[in-house]
Short mmCIF file of C-alpha atoms and ligand atoms in Angstrom, two decimals:
data_model
loop_
_atom_site.label_atom_id
_atom_site.label_comp_id
_atom_site.label_asym_id
_atom_site.label_seq_id
_atom_site.Cartn_x
_atom_site.Cartn_y
_atom_site.Cartn_z
CA MET A 2 0.00 0.01 0.02
CA LYS A 3 1.08 3.50 -0.72
CA ASN A 4 0.37 5.84 2.19
CA GLN A 5 -0.17 8.67 -0.29
CA ARG A 6 0.53 12.25 0.60
CA SER A 7 -2.48 14.47 0.99
CA LYS A 8 -3.62 17.63 2.74
CA PHE A 9 -5.08 17.13 6.19
CA ALA A 10 -6.73 19.29 8.84
CA LYS A 11 -6.90 17.26 12.06
CA VAL A 12 -4.08 15.14 13.43
CA LEU A 13 -4.26 12.42 16.04
CA ILE A 14 -0.99 12.18 17.94
CA ALA A 15 -0.30 8.52 18.70
CA ASN A 16 2.37 9.01 21.33
CA ARG A 17 3.05 10.49 24.76
CA GLY A 18 5.67 12.60 26.54
CA GLU A 19 7.85 15.24 24.98
CA ILE A 20 7.45 14.09 21.37
CA ALA A 21 3.64 14.17 21.65
CA LEU A 22 3.76 17.66 23.14
CA ARG A 23 6.10 18.75 20.36
CA ALA A 24 3.65 17.42 17.73
CA VAL A 25 0.78 19.34 19.42
CA LYS A 26 2.83 22.53 19.09
CA THR A 27 3.72 21.80 15.45
CA ALA A 28 0.07 21.17 14.61
CA LYS A 29 -0.87 24.52 16.19
CA LYS A 30 1.87 26.32 14.32
CA LEU A 31 0.59 24.89 11.03
CA GLY A 32 -3.01 25.74 11.80
CA LEU A 33 -4.06 22.10 12.26
CA GLN A 34 -6.35 20.66 14.91
CA SER A 35 -4.73 18.20 17.31
CA VAL A 36 -6.12 15.20 19.17
CA ALA A 37 -4.09 13.62 21.96
CA ILE A 38 -4.62 10.04 23.01
CA TYR A 39 -3.62 8.86 26.44
CA SER A 40 -3.66 5.93 28.84
CA THR A 41 -5.27 6.19 32.24
CA ALA A 42 -1.77 6.66 33.70
CA ASP A 43 -1.22 9.80 31.62
CA LYS A 44 -4.40 11.77 32.18
CA SER A 45 -2.58 14.79 33.62
CA SER A 46 0.16 14.84 31.00
CA GLN A 47 1.02 18.01 29.14
CA HIS A 48 0.26 16.57 25.72
CA VAL A 49 -3.27 15.86 26.98
CA LEU A 50 -3.72 19.29 28.52
CA GLN A 51 -2.44 21.22 25.49
CA ALA A 52 -4.05 19.39 22.59
CA ASP A 53 -7.33 20.70 21.18
CA GLU A 54 -9.01 17.44 22.17
CA ALA A 55 -7.87 14.46 24.18
CA ILE A 56 -9.26 10.98 24.51
CA CYS A 57 -8.33 8.07 26.77
CA VAL A 58 -7.70 4.94 24.71
CA GLY A 59 -7.00 2.42 27.45
CA PRO A 60 -5.19 1.42 30.65
CA ALA A 61 -1.52 1.97 31.45
CA PRO A 62 0.14 -1.00 29.69
CA SER A 63 1.27 0.13 26.23
CA LEU A 64 -0.24 -2.89 24.51
CA LYS A 65 -3.66 -1.76 25.69
CA SER A 66 -3.22 1.94 24.94
CA TYR A 67 -0.39 3.43 22.86
CA LEU A 68 0.02 0.19 20.93
CA ALA A 69 -3.69 -0.59 20.59
CA LYS A 70 -3.91 -0.16 16.83
CA ASN A 71 -7.63 -0.67 16.43
CA ALA A 72 -8.61 1.53 19.35
CA ILE A 73 -6.42 4.31 17.95
CA ILE A 74 -7.83 4.00 14.43
CA HIS A 75 -11.35 3.93 15.88
CA THR A 76 -10.63 7.09 17.86
CA ALA A 77 -9.19 8.84 14.79
CA LEU A 78 -12.29 7.97 12.76
CA SER A 79 -14.75 8.91 15.44
CA LEU A 80 -13.14 12.33 15.84
CA SER A 81 -12.74 12.85 12.07
CA CYS A 82 -8.94 12.98 12.16
CA ASP A 83 -7.43 12.72 8.70
CA ALA A 84 -3.83 12.13 9.79
CA ILE A 85 -1.87 10.34 12.51
CA TYR A 86 1.50 11.44 13.85
CA PRO A 87 3.46 8.49 15.31
CA GLY A 88 6.54 10.10 16.97
CA TYR A 89 9.22 7.50 17.97
CA GLY A 90 8.79 4.11 19.65
CA PHE A 91 5.27 2.68 19.95
CA LEU A 92 3.65 2.37 16.47
CA SER A 93 6.14 4.54 14.61
CA GLU A 94 7.78 1.62 12.81
CA ASN A 95 4.81 -0.65 12.56
CA ALA A 96 3.96 -1.43 8.92
CA GLU A 97 0.66 -3.10 9.77
CA PHE A 98 -0.48 0.10 11.47
CA VAL A 99 0.39 2.09 8.36
CA ASP A 100 -1.68 -0.36 6.33
CA LEU A 101 -4.58 0.18 8.73
CA CYS A 102 -4.29 3.96 8.39
CA GLU A 103 -4.30 3.64 4.62
CA ALA A 104 -7.30 1.29 4.61
CA ASN A 105 -9.20 3.90 6.63
CA ASN A 106 -8.16 6.87 4.53
CA ILE A 107 -6.00 8.35 7.28
CA LYS A 108 -2.63 9.80 6.32
CA PHE A 109 0.19 8.23 8.38
CA ILE A 110 2.81 11.01 8.82
CA GLY A 111 5.80 8.94 7.84
CA PRO A 112 7.02 6.49 5.22
CA ALA A 113 5.01 3.96 3.26
CA ALA A 114 4.38 0.59 4.88
CA ASP A 115 6.71 -1.03 2.31
CA SER A 116 9.63 1.23 3.31
CA ILE A 117 9.09 0.24 6.94
CA ARG A 118 8.95 -3.44 5.99
CA GLU A 119 12.14 -3.24 3.92
CA MET A 120 14.08 -1.41 6.61
CA GLY A 121 12.46 -2.79 9.76
CA ASP A 122 14.00 -6.21 9.25
CA LYS A 123 17.61 -5.28 9.93
CA SER A 124 18.93 -8.18 7.93
CA THR A 125 16.86 -7.22 4.86
CA ALA A 126 18.00 -3.60 5.25
CA ARG A 127 21.60 -4.85 5.15
CA LYS A 128 20.89 -6.57 1.84
CA LEU A 129 19.32 -3.42 0.48
CA ALA A 130 22.38 -1.43 1.52
CA VAL A 131 24.62 -3.93 -0.26
CA LYS A 132 22.48 -3.67 -3.37
CA ASN A 133 22.92 0.12 -3.31
CA ASN A 134 26.71 -0.20 -2.92
CA VAL A 135 26.64 1.09 0.65
CA PRO A 136 29.37 -0.55 2.75
CA VAL A 137 27.96 -2.84 5.47
CA VAL A 138 29.73 -4.43 8.42
CA PRO A 139 31.31 -7.74 7.35
CA GLY A 140 28.74 -10.32 8.31
CA SER A 141 26.20 -12.96 7.30
CA ASP A 142 24.02 -12.61 4.18
CA ASP A 143 20.95 -13.84 6.02
CA ALA A 144 19.33 -14.18 9.39
CA TYR A 145 18.96 -17.63 10.95
CA GLU A 146 16.84 -19.42 13.48
CA SER A 147 18.85 -22.64 13.17
CA ARG A 148 22.02 -22.76 15.23
CA ASP A 149 23.81 -25.01 12.74
CA GLU A 150 23.10 -22.78 9.75
CA ALA A 151 24.27 -19.76 11.75
CA LEU A 152 27.42 -21.60 12.78
CA LEU A 153 28.18 -22.37 9.18
CA ALA A 154 27.62 -18.76 8.16
CA SER A 155 29.87 -17.56 10.98
CA LYS A 156 32.89 -19.43 9.58
CA SER A 157 33.64 -16.71 7.07
CA ILE A 158 33.60 -13.83 9.57
CA ASN A 159 36.50 -12.90 11.85
CA TYR A 160 35.98 -12.93 15.63
CA PRO A 161 34.81 -11.22 17.79
CA LEU A 162 31.27 -11.43 16.43
CA LEU A 163 28.06 -9.65 17.27
CA LEU A 164 24.82 -11.58 17.09
CA LYS A 165 21.89 -9.30 16.26
CA ALA A 166 18.18 -9.90 16.28
CA ARG A 167 16.81 -8.89 12.86
CA ALA A 168 13.75 -7.49 14.65
CA GLY A 169 15.79 -5.85 17.41
CA GLY A 170 15.82 -2.23 18.50
CA GLY A 171 16.37 0.10 21.41
CA GLY A 172 19.80 -1.42 22.05
CA ARG A 173 18.31 -4.83 22.81
CA GLY A 174 18.70 -8.17 21.08
CA MET A 175 22.47 -8.11 20.74
CA GLN A 176 25.15 -10.48 22.01
CA ILE A 177 28.93 -10.35 21.63
CA VAL A 178 30.71 -13.68 20.92
CA THR A 179 34.42 -13.66 21.67
CA ASP A 180 35.38 -17.02 20.23
CA GLY A 181 34.03 -20.07 18.39
CA SER A 182 33.80 -22.28 21.47
CA VAL A 183 30.90 -20.26 22.88
CA PHE A 184 29.13 -19.51 19.60
CA ALA A 185 26.44 -22.17 19.80
CA GLU A 186 25.46 -21.34 23.37
CA ALA A 187 25.44 -17.57 22.71
CA PHE A 188 23.32 -18.06 19.58
CA GLN A 189 20.74 -20.12 21.47
CA ARG A 190 20.48 -17.53 24.20
CA CYS A 191 20.29 -14.55 21.81
CA SER A 192 17.67 -16.25 19.63
CA ALA A 193 15.53 -17.24 22.63
CA GLU A 194 15.76 -13.70 24.03
CA ALA A 195 14.85 -12.18 20.65
CA LYS A 196 11.89 -14.51 20.30
CA ASN A 197 10.72 -13.42 23.73
CA ALA A 198 11.26 -9.69 23.29
CA PHE A 199 10.36 -9.19 19.63
CA GLY A 200 8.35 -12.33 18.78
CA ASP A 201 11.02 -13.31 16.23
CA GLY A 202 14.05 -15.48 16.95
CA TYR A 203 15.97 -14.82 13.71
CA ILE A 204 19.53 -13.69 14.25
CA TYR A 205 22.11 -12.33 11.85
CA ILE A 206 25.85 -12.03 12.43
CA GLU A 207 28.23 -9.09 12.20
CA ARG A 208 31.86 -8.63 12.90
CA TYR A 209 32.10 -6.87 16.27
CA PHE A 210 34.19 -3.72 16.12
CA GLU A 211 35.77 -2.81 19.43
CA GLU A 212 36.85 0.78 18.92
CA ILE A 213 34.22 2.58 16.90
CA ARG A 214 31.94 5.57 16.83
CA HIS A 215 28.25 5.57 16.15
CA ILE A 216 27.58 8.16 13.45
CA GLU A 217 24.16 8.64 11.86
CA VAL A 218 22.78 10.80 9.12
CA GLN A 219 19.47 12.60 9.23
CA ILE A 220 17.64 12.38 5.95
CA LEU A 221 14.41 13.73 4.50
CA GLY A 222 12.82 12.09 1.51
CA ASP A 223 9.92 13.34 -0.62
CA GLY A 224 8.53 9.88 -1.38
CA ARG A 225 9.08 10.44 -5.11
CA GLY A 226 12.75 9.53 -5.30
CA LYS A 227 14.37 12.69 -4.04
CA ALA A 228 16.16 12.72 -0.66
CA ILE A 229 18.54 15.05 1.15
CA ALA A 230 20.89 14.63 4.07
CA ILE A 231 20.50 17.25 6.85
CA GLY A 232 23.72 16.69 8.71
CA GLU A 233 25.08 13.89 10.87
CA ARG A 234 25.17 13.16 14.58
CA ASP A 235 27.76 11.44 16.72
CA CYS A 236 25.99 9.19 19.26
CA SER A 237 28.95 7.32 20.68
CA VAL A 238 28.17 8.04 24.33
CA GLN A 239 26.15 4.88 24.95
CA ARG A 240 25.42 2.59 27.84
CA ARG A 241 24.59 -0.96 26.87
CA HIS A 242 24.10 0.14 23.24
CA GLN A 243 21.69 2.91 24.23
CA LYS A 244 22.42 6.54 23.54
CA LEU A 245 22.83 9.01 26.38
CA ILE A 246 24.49 12.00 24.75
CA GLU A 247 24.38 13.02 21.08
CA GLU A 248 26.29 15.71 19.22
CA ALA A 249 26.28 17.42 15.87
CA PRO A 250 28.35 17.78 13.86
CA ALA A 251 30.49 14.66 14.43
CA ALA A 252 33.67 16.50 15.20
CA ILE A 253 36.01 13.62 14.33
CA LEU A 254 34.97 13.41 10.68
CA SER A 255 37.03 14.96 7.93
CA SER A 256 34.99 17.02 5.49
CA GLU A 257 35.53 14.28 2.86
CA SER A 258 34.21 11.55 5.16
CA ARG A 259 31.29 13.78 6.11
CA GLN A 260 30.37 14.44 2.55
CA GLN A 261 30.67 10.77 1.65
CA LEU A 262 28.37 9.79 4.52
CA HIS A 263 25.81 12.39 3.56
CA GLU A 264 25.86 11.41 -0.11
CA THR A 265 25.64 7.70 0.67
CA SER A 266 22.69 8.23 3.01
CA ALA A 267 20.75 10.47 0.66
CA MET A 268 21.33 8.00 -2.16
CA LEU A 269 20.05 5.06 -0.08
CA ALA A 270 16.94 6.97 0.96
CA ALA A 271 16.28 8.20 -2.55
CA GLY A 272 16.73 4.66 -3.90
CA VAL A 273 13.83 3.35 -1.81
CA LYS A 274 11.71 6.45 -2.56
CA TYR A 275 11.69 7.14 1.15
CA GLU A 276 9.11 9.56 2.46
CA GLY A 277 9.58 11.83 5.47
CA ALA A 278 12.26 11.89 8.14
CA GLY A 279 14.56 8.95 8.68
CA THR A 280 18.00 8.17 10.02
CA ILE A 281 20.71 6.03 8.49
CA GLU A 282 23.01 4.66 11.19
CA PHE A 283 26.66 3.72 10.66
CA ILE A 284 29.56 2.61 12.73
CA TYR A 285 32.74 4.51 11.95
CA ASP A 286 36.30 3.35 12.54
CA PRO A 287 38.38 6.44 13.29
CA LYS A 288 41.63 4.52 12.70
CA THR A 289 40.84 3.55 9.13
CA THR A 290 38.13 6.20 8.46
CA GLU A 291 35.96 3.38 7.15
CA PHE A 292 32.23 3.49 7.78
CA PHE A 293 29.69 0.71 7.66
CA PHE A 294 25.87 0.84 7.50
CA ILE A 295 24.18 -0.78 10.51
CA GLU A 296 20.50 0.11 10.21
CA MET A 297 17.91 2.63 9.19
CA ASN A 298 15.32 4.02 11.60
CA THR A 299 12.19 4.91 9.64
CA ARG A 300 10.96 7.58 12.03
CA ILE A 301 11.95 10.71 13.85
CA GLN A 302 14.83 10.02 16.21
CA VAL A 303 14.99 10.98 19.89
CA GLU A 304 18.10 13.07 19.21
CA HIS A 305 16.74 15.02 16.24
CA PRO A 306 16.88 18.38 18.12
CA VAL A 307 20.70 18.61 17.84
CA THR A 308 20.25 18.68 14.08
CA GLU A 309 17.46 21.22 14.39
CA VAL A 310 19.40 23.71 16.48
CA LEU A 311 22.46 23.27 14.29
CA THR A 312 20.76 23.70 10.95
CA GLY A 313 17.64 25.68 11.76
CA VAL A 314 15.53 22.98 10.06
CA ASP A 315 12.36 22.14 12.00
CA LEU A 316 12.29 18.38 11.40
CA VAL A 317 8.88 17.70 12.94
CA GLU A 318 7.35 20.47 10.86
CA ALA A 319 9.14 18.97 7.86
CA GLN A 320 7.46 15.62 8.57
CA PHE A 321 4.05 17.30 8.55
CA LEU A 322 4.76 19.31 5.38
CA ILE A 323 6.18 16.39 3.44
CA ALA A 324 3.18 14.29 4.42
CA GLN A 325 1.02 16.98 2.83
CA GLY A 326 2.96 16.79 -0.40
CA ALA A 327 5.50 19.62 -0.03
CA SER A 328 8.59 19.31 -2.16
CA LEU A 329 11.97 19.36 -0.45
CA ASN A 330 13.07 22.37 -2.49
CA ASN A 331 10.17 24.42 -1.23
CA ILE A 332 10.77 23.58 2.39
CA TYR A 333 14.53 24.03 2.57
CA PRO A 334 16.21 25.66 -0.34
CA GLU A 335 19.65 25.48 1.29
CA GLN A 336 21.28 24.35 4.46
CA ASN A 337 23.05 26.63 6.78
CA SER A 338 24.61 24.85 9.72
CA SER A 339 26.78 26.58 12.27
CA GLY A 340 28.44 25.91 15.61
CA HIS A 341 28.03 22.78 17.69
CA ALA A 342 25.05 21.13 19.38
CA ILE A 343 24.86 18.56 22.19
CA GLU A 344 21.85 16.75 23.65
CA PHE A 345 21.76 15.12 27.07
CA ARG A 346 19.01 12.60 27.76
CA ILE A 347 17.63 13.10 31.26
CA ASN A 348 16.08 9.86 32.43
CA ALA A 349 14.22 9.17 35.67
CA GLU A 350 16.86 6.64 36.70
CA ASP A 351 19.25 6.27 39.64
CA TRP A 352 22.46 6.24 37.60
CA GLU A 353 24.51 5.32 40.65
CA GLN A 354 22.40 2.18 41.18
CA ASN A 355 22.86 0.68 37.74
CA PHE A 356 20.47 3.18 36.17
CA ALA A 357 17.49 1.65 37.97
CA PRO A 358 14.21 3.32 37.00
CA ASN A 359 13.18 5.89 39.59
CA PRO A 360 9.57 6.93 39.06
CA GLY A 361 7.83 9.29 41.48
CA ILE A 362 6.60 12.81 41.93
CA ILE A 363 8.76 15.70 40.69
CA SER A 364 8.56 17.96 43.73
CA HIS A 365 10.65 20.75 42.26
CA TRP A 366 11.30 21.45 38.58
CA SER A 367 13.24 24.49 37.54
CA PRO A 368 14.88 24.16 34.13
CA PRO A 369 17.62 26.62 33.09
CA LYS A 370 16.61 29.65 31.10
CA MET A 371 19.58 30.91 29.16
CA PRO A 372 20.49 31.59 25.55
CA GLY A 373 21.67 28.55 23.56
CA VAL A 374 19.79 26.15 25.87
CA ARG A 375 16.67 24.30 24.80
CA ILE A 376 14.63 21.87 26.93
CA ASP A 377 12.31 19.37 25.23
CA SER A 378 10.12 17.95 27.96
CA ALA A 379 6.55 17.34 28.93
CA VAL A 380 6.98 17.25 32.72
CA TYR A 381 6.30 20.00 35.29
CA GLU A 382 6.50 20.61 39.03
CA GLY A 383 4.13 18.18 40.72
CA TYR A 384 4.12 15.78 37.74
CA GLN A 385 4.20 12.13 38.58
CA VAL A 386 6.67 10.07 36.52
CA VAL A 387 4.90 6.74 35.97
CA PRO A 388 6.74 3.41 35.76
CA PHE A 389 5.06 2.06 32.65
CA TYR A 390 7.01 3.67 29.84
CA ASP A 391 10.44 4.79 28.71
CA SER A 392 12.19 6.62 31.55
CA MET A 393 13.27 9.69 29.58
CA ILE A 394 11.70 12.83 31.07
CA ALA A 395 13.59 15.62 29.32
CA LYS A 396 16.27 16.42 26.79
CA LEU A 397 18.65 19.26 27.44
CA ILE A 398 19.92 20.63 24.14
CA ILE A 399 22.84 23.04 23.97
CA HIS A 400 23.96 25.10 21.02
CA ALA A 401 27.13 27.25 20.92
CA ASP A 402 29.74 28.50 18.48
CA SER A 403 32.11 25.60 19.14
CA ARG A 404 32.20 22.21 20.92
CA ASP A 405 34.26 23.62 23.77
CA LEU A 406 31.79 26.47 24.30
CA ALA A 407 28.88 24.07 24.13
CA LEU A 408 30.46 21.90 26.85
CA LEU A 409 30.94 24.94 29.09
CA ARG A 410 27.40 26.10 28.46
CA ALA A 411 26.17 22.60 29.29
CA SER A 412 27.93 22.68 32.67
CA ASP A 413 26.32 26.07 33.41
CA ALA A 414 22.93 24.79 32.35
CA PHE A 415 23.13 21.72 34.61
CA ARG A 416 24.27 23.89 37.53
CA SER A 417 21.07 25.91 37.25
CA PHE A 418 18.76 22.96 36.51
CA ALA A 419 16.94 21.92 39.69
CA ILE A 420 15.04 18.64 39.70
CA ASP A 421 13.90 17.25 43.05
CA GLY A 422 11.79 14.34 44.18
CA ILE A 423 13.22 11.74 41.83
CA LYS A 424 16.69 10.60 40.85
CA THR A 425 17.79 11.39 37.33
CA THR A 426 20.75 10.95 35.00
CA SER A 427 21.62 14.63 35.47
CA GLY A 428 24.43 13.64 37.88
CA PHE A 429 25.85 11.27 35.28
CA HIS A 430 25.99 14.07 32.72
CA GLN A 431 27.61 16.45 35.18
CA LYS A 432 30.28 13.87 35.91
CA MET A 433 30.77 13.37 32.16
CA LEU A 434 31.27 17.12 31.79
CA ARG A 435 34.24 16.89 34.16
CA ASN A 436 35.83 13.95 32.36
CA ASN A 437 38.81 14.70 30.14
CA ALA A 438 38.30 11.83 27.69
CA PHE A 439 34.76 13.02 26.98
CA LEU A 440 35.78 16.68 26.92
CA ASN A 441 38.58 15.85 24.50
CA ASN A 442 36.25 13.69 22.41
CA GLU A 443 38.46 10.64 22.76
CA ILE A 444 35.84 8.00 23.39
CA SER A 445 34.25 5.04 21.61
CA THR A 446 30.88 3.33 21.92
CA ARG A 447 32.20 1.00 24.69
CA TRP A 448 33.85 3.69 26.70
CA VAL A 449 30.96 4.55 29.07
CA ASP A 450 30.41 0.89 30.02
CA GLU A 451 33.99 -0.17 30.25
CA VAL A 452 35.92 2.85 31.40
CA PHE A 453 33.60 5.53 32.76
CA LEU A 454 31.32 3.17 34.67
CA GLY A 455 33.79 0.29 34.88
CA ASP A 456 30.99 -2.16 34.20
CA ASN A 457 32.49 -5.07 32.28
CA ARG A 458 29.38 -7.09 31.87
P1 ADP B 514 16.81 6.66 18.88
O1 ADP B 514 17.01 5.40 18.08
O2 ADP B 514 15.77 7.58 18.40
O3 ADP B 514 18.09 7.29 19.19
P2 ADP B 514 16.04 4.91 21.02
O4 ADP B 514 16.87 3.82 20.45
O5 ADP B 514 16.19 5.29 22.46
O6 ADP B 514 16.25 6.25 20.28
O7 ADP B 514 14.54 4.57 20.69
C1 ADP B 514 13.51 5.51 20.80
C2 ADP B 514 12.34 4.93 21.50
O8 ADP B 514 11.81 3.87 20.77
C3 ADP B 514 12.66 4.40 22.88
O9 ADP B 514 11.51 4.65 23.65
C4 ADP B 514 12.83 2.92 22.63
O10 ADP B 514 12.50 2.20 23.81
C5 ADP B 514 11.82 2.69 21.52
N1 ADP B 514 12.21 1.64 20.58
C6 ADP B 514 13.10 1.72 19.58
N2 ADP B 514 13.11 0.56 18.86
C7 ADP B 514 12.23 -0.26 19.44
C8 ADP B 514 11.77 -1.59 19.16
N3 ADP B 514 12.22 -2.29 18.13
N4 ADP B 514 10.86 -2.13 19.97
C9 ADP B 514 10.37 -1.42 21.00
N5 ADP B 514 10.74 -0.15 21.29
C10 ADP B 514 11.65 0.41 20.53
P1 ADP B 515 19.38 -0.88 17.60
O1 ADP B 515 18.42 -1.30 16.56
O2 ADP B 515 19.13 -1.51 18.92
O3 ADP B 515 19.52 0.61 17.67
P2 ADP B 515 21.93 -0.98 16.18
O4 ADP B 515 22.16 -1.99 15.12
O5 ADP B 515 21.64 0.39 15.75
O6 ADP B 515 20.75 -1.49 17.12
O7 ADP B 515 23.17 -0.97 17.18
C1 ADP B 515 23.11 -0.28 18.41
C2 ADP B 515 24.52 0.00 18.86
O8 ADP B 515 25.30 -1.19 19.01
C3 ADP B 515 25.36 0.84 17.90
O9 ADP B 515 25.12 2.23 18.09
C4 ADP B 515 26.78 0.47 18.26
O10 ADP B 515 27.19 1.13 19.44
C5 ADP B 515 26.64 -0.98 18.60
N1 ADP B 515 26.91 -1.83 17.42
C6 ADP B 515 26.05 -2.22 16.47
N2 ADP B 515 26.64 -2.98 15.56
C7 ADP B 515 27.95 -3.08 15.92
C8 ADP B 515 29.09 -3.79 15.40
N3 ADP B 515 29.00 -4.55 14.30
N4 ADP B 515 30.26 -3.65 16.06
C9 ADP B 515 30.35 -2.92 17.19
N5 ADP B 515 29.32 -2.27 17.73
C10 ADP B 515 28.12 -2.36 17.14
MG1 MG B 516 20.23 1.81 16.18
#
């Protein structure tokens, strides 16, 4: 099915938290009506309070509310919504949901179901990258459920290996294998975990690179075969394969590497006639300057604001405009990026206790108000952080003329950012901002786990 672009007037926002609030604001700015959906746990959330209309779609568990496809479609139809904005997580990469939207004449603000299908299976996406001459990590051609087939496929790849669930995401469904003697056991475990977490036990194999950076490229496609790259982000500050801090531009890239990454990404997106905002993720080896495709996320990314403050491009607005048929030329005739941007994810977690979730009432909330500092958040003083969803409560985004100035500004911002009542990752970020390896940008994707936290799991 096509998910054809068309004008719309009333948007249902199928998400919660900061991204839902952001979409409410974008709808307002564009003169569109907004409808928030919420679970019983979220009735006093900002996205609910600020949308033109709000409707409860079910109880707290996501499966019964934010993932309840039929209830959401039913709500959209009953309130005469002609578009749905998916945000990130939840139904944002669910091809079946896009089909449902299409069948009910509702515009899904995002790519066609087929694009999501092609890219959502990470092993198929790899094949597509190969077909488009995009370098991929040395690895297996296919994904396997059979241990023996996987073992056979592993013979041609150098150790260490990384087993990856083809349906995986959010940093889950991955397992490092250090040598052949433990391959079979690791495969069984990874496949069983993937089956449990994603309902799919198929695993593919990649060479595991030990000293790399995660670099990703923001793209916008018009759905007709034209796509542009809007800068890259370095997301190498990760804990257990999950991003904590993201920066733009990626300061370690030479201008040639940068240009190559942008061109490659735009070409891949154009090749699949991609529509809307998407991100092509790579791992980058600073020693050899080689880069390898790892996956594409067919949605807006959590860290998109660093690109927005750097380039002045409003990516959420772009999603809305492209969905209504705007051409890329009309939206952004040229790019104009300047300075350096950094985003810090503030999660309701006790970072000193293994990042354990720490829900509760925010008794005091006083975010910094200073130039070059942006907060994307939907919480407020007295808000109760509930335990049912992702623990991110805010993103602190800094923009300055250089990376060094951005780091200084970030320290100032954290000093005047008061959050009481719950534990957050703010202390982690403040400690990072005193660390020389981070300040000097001398880290890799394993650095937080192995060096900074000394967690050698
Ligand atoms: P990003 O990829 O945008 O940097 P994350 O990896 O943190 O950010 O994912 C964004 C959100 O989507 C998180 O809430 C994460 O839990 C969720 N998410 C991403 N992929 C999946 C998936 N395959 N299954 C379930 N949740 C996912
Ligand atoms: P997810 O779908 O969970 O986001 P990704 O494939 O994007 O999974 O990988 C998440 C992270 O795992 C990357 O950002 C990187 O840090 C690490 N990673 C992925 N593939 C490799 C690899 N082949 N070698 C080393 N690290 C990898
Ligand atoms: Mg990823």
